[in-house]
Every structure is written in structure tokens, then in C-alpha cells.
Amino acid sequence: MAYSDKVMDHYENPRNVGTMHKDESGVGTGMVGAPACGDVMRLQIKVDEQGIIEDAKFKTYGCGSAIASSSLVTEWVKGKTLEEAAQIKNTDIAEELALPPVKIHCSVLAEDAIKAAINDYKEKQSS
Amino acid sequence: MTDSIKKNHPDNYFSLLGLPVSFSIDKETLTTNYHDIQKSIHPDKFANATDRERCLSVQKAAQINDALQTLKNPLQRSIYLLSRYGIELGENNNSIDPAFLMEQMELRENLSQVNDKDDPLGELDTILDDVKSRINKIISGLENLFHELLSADEQDDELLKKTSAQVLKMQFLNRLQEECLDKEEDLADQL
């Protein structure tokens, strides 16, 4: 199956690959996985005092579509508020990357990852 | 569907192959029974039979094949057992323990760095052994969990959840094992 140009671009030049220290204040970590294909995705955000996402990093082991989906999300969330970032829908990701139906679950994984990261950040703030 | 039907349905893969419904199976009995049944429905035996009988025997042979493929593999066997309780493990699942995913991430990381090591194949073997022992640990846990599930009088949802979680983990580990084996092939090609 051929990947779209946008998927190839993110796959060959993934943006924001890396790790943040998960215990650092302001950092939220989302870990998600897709058992059937064995994909694992870690998406992290660093939130400033105004509640704006100032940085995002990801690390994904999986197919090109999963890598591209998470790479795209880290680009999108930078500069957004938590509320705005939580609005990102898997359908937006799938549309932007022109994912075929069999790869839609990769975009779902990326949406789950950003939601999990936001939740983790909020839990850390409230504790 | 009542529990007794679920466990003893005549068309289920276990009874097709003459085995009790259980996660722990005797592999030898499984293959012996499989070959015996295949022999008894061999097309040669139906040379003088009616079209209908011949057709049924072909159907049966296909069914028996499916049953064998499903039951001989621990992951497929456990997915099949869960499906009998109406549980389908989806593509995405948010209920996976983050600590487990973190571990998977580390294992993947190690696997991706194998090529940079002095002894890539040796390193890979260590990872593969580790993955295998994790799978075996889950399998022996599943033997107990399924035994409890199947011997319970009423459906125990908590127990089902616990069992599903272990099966999901096995799914990840099986994929990882496949990746290790792919890597092994790649490395062997380079030698």
C-alpha cells in the first residue's frame, strides 16, 4: 500500500522526536498502544503558566501512519491551549495525512495519546 | 445465551476436536484427534457417497482446519475463549496499563539499537529470550485465569476484565516477538 506524500514526509523527517522528563512540573505524558499491530506511542507536552502548550515531543514504534499521526499532532498542539488541543479529532489527522481506511486506527491512537497527555498533566496539577 | 450453551455448544472448536473447553490443552491429543478426524472424512471415503454427503465432508474438513489453527496457538486460543463470552478485543484500547506500555517502549528501543552493538545477534537473542519468558509468564497466568472463569457458575465480569488485560499484553508481546524474528532474518542476511 502506498503512503501519501504527507505521511512519507513525516515518516522520513519526523518532527519533535524525543523525551521529556515525565516527573518535571508542567510535563504531561500520554502512553497508548494498539495491541493488534503492537504499536506503542508516547506523546508528551510541556505546558507554561498560562496553560499554553509550549513544547511537545513524541516517540512511536509502529507503522509509518502511526509515526506520521503522532508527529503531526506534536506540530499542531504547540502554541495551543489545553482546551484547544483536546479538540483535535482523529478525523482531522486522517484527513490531513490522507490515511486510507485501514490506517484510521493510527489517527485514533494519536488522538488518544494527546488526550492522555492532557489528562496526565491535569492530574499532576491537582495532586 | 446461557453459560451451559456457551461452554458446551456442539459446534465449538474444542468439541469438534474432542477436547474439553479449557485454555490448557494437551497438544498431543489435539494433533492426534485432528489427524483421526481428517482421516475419517477424507474425500476417498466419500467416493460413492451422495453429493450432499461429499459437500458436508468438505465443509467439515474446513471447520476442523480452522479449529486446529485456532486452538494450537495460545493467543488465538485465548481470543477465541474470550469471544465465547462476547468479548472482542478492538484495535485501540485505552485500558492498557501505562507501566506495561512503558516497558514495551523500552524493549522496542533496545531492539532498535541492536545494530549498533558489538554482537548484534547475541544482543538480539537476549531480547528474544526476555520476550519469550514474558510470554510464558502470561500463558501460565492465563491457565489459572481461564480455569477460574470456566469453572465459575456465573459470569464473573471482573475476572473477564483481568483475563482480557493479560490477553492484550500477550498480543503486544507476540508482535514484538515477530519483530525480533524479522530483525534476526535481516541480521542473518547481512552476514
mmCIF file of C-alpha atoms in Angstrom, chain B residues 45-117:
data_model
loop_
_atom_site.group_PDB
_atom_site.id
_atom_site.type_symbol
_atom_site.label_atom_id
_atom_site.label_comp_id
_atom_site.label_asym_id
_atom_site.label_seq_id
_atom_site.Cartn_x
_atom_site.Cartn_y
_atom_site.Cartn_z
ATOM 1 C CA LYS B 45 -14.178 -42.369 1.769
ATOM 2 C CA PHE B 46 -16.906 -40.467 0.005
ATOM 3 C CA ALA B 47 -16.271 -41.767 -3.496
ATOM 4 C CA ASN B 48 -19.664 -43.496 -3.549
ATOM 5 C CA ALA B 49 -21.478 -41.014 -1.362
ATOM 6 C CA THR B 50 -24.156 -38.567 -2.421
ATOM 7 C CA ASP B 51 -23.233 -35.019 -3.424
ATOM 8 C CA ARG B 52 -24.712 -33.754 -0.214
ATOM 9 C CA GLU B 53 -22.555 -36.040 1.909
ATOM 10 C CA ARG B 54 -19.470 -35.088 -0.055
ATOM 11 C CA CYS B 55 -20.242 -31.424 0.380
ATOM 12 C CA LEU B 56 -20.728 -31.862 4.110
ATOM 13 C CA SER B 57 -17.424 -33.671 4.456
ATOM 14 C CA VAL B 58 -15.591 -30.825 2.700
ATOM 15 C CA GLN B 59 -17.258 -28.308 4.990
ATOM 16 C CA LYS B 60 -16.328 -30.344 7.985
ATOM 17 C CA ALA B 61 -12.699 -30.583 6.867
ATOM 18 C CA ALA B 62 -12.502 -26.787 6.588
ATOM 19 C CA GLN B 63 -14.062 -26.383 10.009
ATOM 20 C CA ILE B 64 -11.631 -28.833 11.550
ATOM 21 C CA ASN B 65 -8.725 -26.922 9.998
ATOM 22 C CA ASP B 66 -9.958 -23.631 11.445
ATOM 23 C CA ALA B 67 -10.369 -25.307 14.805
ATOM 24 C CA LEU B 68 -6.807 -26.635 14.774
ATOM 25 C CA GLN B 69 -5.270 -23.309 13.719
ATOM 26 C CA THR B 70 -7.161 -21.504 16.463
ATOM 27 C CA LEU B 71 -6.574 -23.949 19.275
ATOM 28 C CA LYS B 72 -2.912 -24.729 18.764
ATOM 29 C CA ASN B 73 -1.878 -21.087 19.181
ATOM 30 C CA PRO B 74 -2.156 -19.758 22.768
ATOM 31 C CA LEU B 75 -3.029 -16.208 21.659
ATOM 32 C CA GLN B 76 -5.678 -17.329 19.158
ATOM 33 C CA ARG B 77 -6.982 -19.831 21.695
ATOM 34 C CA SER B 78 -7.436 -17.189 24.353
ATOM 35 C CA ILE B 79 -9.035 -14.721 21.910
ATOM 36 C CA TYR B 80 -11.431 -17.496 20.896
ATOM 37 C CA LEU B 81 -12.282 -18.304 24.513
ATOM 38 C CA LEU B 82 -12.946 -14.621 25.243
ATOM 39 C CA SER B 83 -15.152 -14.322 22.153
ATOM 40 C CA ARG B 84 -17.354 -17.025 23.636
ATOM 41 C CA TYR B 85 -18.099 -14.558 26.424
ATOM 42 C CA GLY B 86 -18.918 -11.889 23.837
ATOM 43 C CA ILE B 87 -15.615 -10.078 24.279
ATOM 44 C CA GLU B 88 -13.925 -8.659 21.197
ATOM 45 C CA LEU B 89 -10.506 -7.123 21.634
ATOM 46 C CA GLY B 90 -10.523 -3.992 19.474
ATOM 47 C CA GLU B 91 -7.700 -2.306 17.592
ATOM 48 C CA ASN B 92 -7.384 0.524 20.058
ATOM 49 C CA ASN B 93 -7.685 0.081 23.720
ATOM 50 C CA ASN B 94 -7.291 2.721 26.381
ATOM 51 C CA SER B 95 -7.335 0.319 29.255
ATOM 52 C CA ILE B 96 -3.761 -0.884 28.846
ATOM 53 C CA ASP B 97 -1.595 -0.374 31.871
ATOM 54 C CA PRO B 98 0.780 2.586 31.145
ATOM 55 C CA ALA B 99 3.617 0.879 33.023
ATOM 56 C CA PHE B 100 3.316 -2.075 30.674
ATOM 57 C CA LEU B 101 3.381 0.254 27.654
ATOM 58 C CA MET B 102 6.442 1.983 29.067
ATOM 59 C CA GLU B 103 8.144 -1.409 29.266
ATOM 60 C CA GLN B 104 7.138 -2.185 25.690
ATOM 61 C CA MET B 105 8.652 1.121 24.655
ATOM 62 C CA GLU B 106 11.944 0.231 26.332
ATOM 63 C CA LEU B 107 12.025 -3.206 24.736
ATOM 64 C CA ARG B 108 11.360 -1.633 21.339
ATOM 65 C CA GLU B 109 14.106 0.881 21.999
ATOM 66 C CA ASN B 110 16.563 -1.886 22.830
ATOM 67 C CA LEU B 111 15.547 -3.774 19.731
ATOM 68 C CA SER B 112 16.090 -0.730 17.517
ATOM 69 C CA GLN B 113 19.612 -0.281 18.922
ATOM 70 C CA VAL B 114 20.699 -3.867 18.338
ATOM 71 C CA ASN B 115 22.525 -2.985 15.111
ATOM 72 C CA ASP B 116 24.901 -0.626 16.931
ATOM 73 C CA LYS B 117 26.099 -3.301 19.358
#
